[in-house]
Amino acid sequence: MYRITVVEMVIFGSLASLDFVWGLADLIMAVMAIINLIAIALLGMIAFAALADYQKQKKSEENPVFHVNNIKGLKNVGVTHPIMWI
């Protein structure tokens, strides 16, 4: 399915006008950027909580280990054992 779509887009790009192709590419890039900004906004608090946990463990001179229970807001994570921070 992906290969067929790529071939179709190559054919479409070769037949369409240059301005239209660049405009379409800009539009798709903007949509991707908006989706990424939404994901960053939704995951930002969890990322900062994980960073704070890491820094707290480093400051106490422990070997930092990722524990799901230490990060507030994490749910449905498939990690059943601690993971070493790298």
mmCIF file of C-alpha atoms in Angstrom, residues 11-76:
data_model
loop_
_atom_site.group_PDB
_atom_site.id
_atom_site.type_symbol
_atom_site.label_atom_id
_atom_site.label_comp_id
_atom_site.label_asym_id
_atom_site.label_seq_id
_atom_site.Cartn_x
_atom_site.Cartn_y
_atom_site.Cartn_z
ATOM 1 C CA ILE A 11 3.430 10.623 -10.816
ATOM 2 C CA PHE A 12 1.208 13.377 -9.382
ATOM 3 C CA GLY A 13 4.262 15.500 -8.548
ATOM 4 C CA SER A 14 5.632 15.153 -12.053
ATOM 5 C CA LEU A 15 2.332 16.203 -13.642
ATOM 6 C CA ALA A 16 1.269 19.019 -11.287
ATOM 7 C CA SER A 17 2.594 22.555 -11.367
ATOM 8 C CA LEU A 18 5.653 23.381 -9.299
ATOM 9 C CA ASP A 19 3.844 25.999 -7.202
ATOM 10 C CA PHE A 20 1.075 23.530 -6.325
ATOM 11 C CA VAL A 21 3.539 20.795 -5.350
ATOM 12 C CA TRP A 22 5.539 23.161 -3.097
ATOM 13 C CA GLY A 23 2.317 24.490 -1.573
ATOM 14 C CA LEU A 24 1.097 20.968 -0.866
ATOM 15 C CA ALA A 25 4.465 20.025 0.658
ATOM 16 C CA ASP A 26 4.346 23.121 2.884
ATOM 17 C CA LEU A 27 0.817 22.264 3.994
ATOM 18 C CA ILE A 28 1.763 18.694 4.892
ATOM 19 C CA MET A 29 4.845 19.896 6.795
ATOM 20 C CA ALA A 30 2.652 22.332 8.741
ATOM 21 C CA VAL A 31 0.205 19.559 9.647
ATOM 22 C CA MET A 32 3.084 17.363 10.844
ATOM 23 C CA ALA A 33 4.488 20.235 12.921
ATOM 24 C CA ILE A 34 1.090 20.875 14.535
ATOM 25 C CA ILE A 35 0.686 17.185 15.397
ATOM 26 C CA ASN A 36 4.177 17.140 16.938
ATOM 27 C CA LEU A 37 3.509 20.310 18.953
ATOM 28 C CA ILE A 38 0.316 18.772 20.344
ATOM 29 C CA ALA A 39 2.204 15.599 21.301
ATOM 30 C CA ILE A 40 4.954 17.648 22.973
ATOM 31 C CA ALA A 41 2.362 19.639 24.927
ATOM 32 C CA LEU A 42 0.628 16.457 26.098
ATOM 33 C CA LEU A 43 3.834 14.605 27.012
ATOM 34 C CA GLY A 44 5.825 17.557 28.335
ATOM 35 C CA MET A 45 4.724 17.263 31.956
ATOM 36 C CA ILE A 46 5.573 13.565 32.057
ATOM 37 C CA ALA A 47 8.975 14.239 30.492
ATOM 38 C CA PHE A 48 9.726 16.936 33.078
ATOM 39 C CA ALA A 49 8.623 14.578 35.867
ATOM 40 C CA ALA A 50 10.975 11.889 34.534
ATOM 41 C CA LEU A 51 13.803 14.430 34.319
ATOM 42 C CA ALA A 52 13.180 15.581 37.898
ATOM 43 C CA ASP A 53 13.247 11.962 39.118
ATOM 44 C CA TYR A 54 16.516 11.353 37.253
ATOM 45 C CA GLN A 55 18.111 14.510 38.673
ATOM 46 C CA LYS A 56 16.948 13.651 42.202
ATOM 47 C CA GLN A 57 18.536 10.204 41.946
ATOM 48 C CA LYS A 58 21.759 11.655 40.490
ATOM 49 C CA LYS A 59 21.949 14.305 43.213
ATOM 50 C CA SER A 60 21.640 11.671 45.943
ATOM 51 C CA GLU A 61 24.550 9.860 44.269
ATOM 52 C CA GLU A 62 22.453 6.810 43.472
ATOM 53 C CA ASN A 63 22.775 4.890 40.259
ATOM 54 C CA PRO A 64 19.698 6.339 38.485
ATOM 55 C CA VAL A 65 17.052 3.731 37.733
ATOM 56 C CA PHE A 66 13.719 4.325 35.989
ATOM 57 C CA HIS A 67 10.774 3.216 38.120
ATOM 58 C CA VAL A 68 7.314 3.650 36.632
ATOM 59 C CA ASN A 69 5.863 4.331 40.078
ATOM 60 C CA ASN A 70 8.172 7.353 40.596
ATOM 61 C CA ILE A 71 6.712 9.250 37.627
ATOM 62 C CA LYS A 72 3.328 10.791 38.325
ATOM 63 C CA GLY A 73 0.977 10.583 35.354
ATOM 64 C CA LEU A 74 2.402 7.441 33.731
ATOM 65 C CA LYS A 75 -0.262 4.818 33.070
ATOM 66 C CA ASN A 76 -0.345 1.603 31.067
#
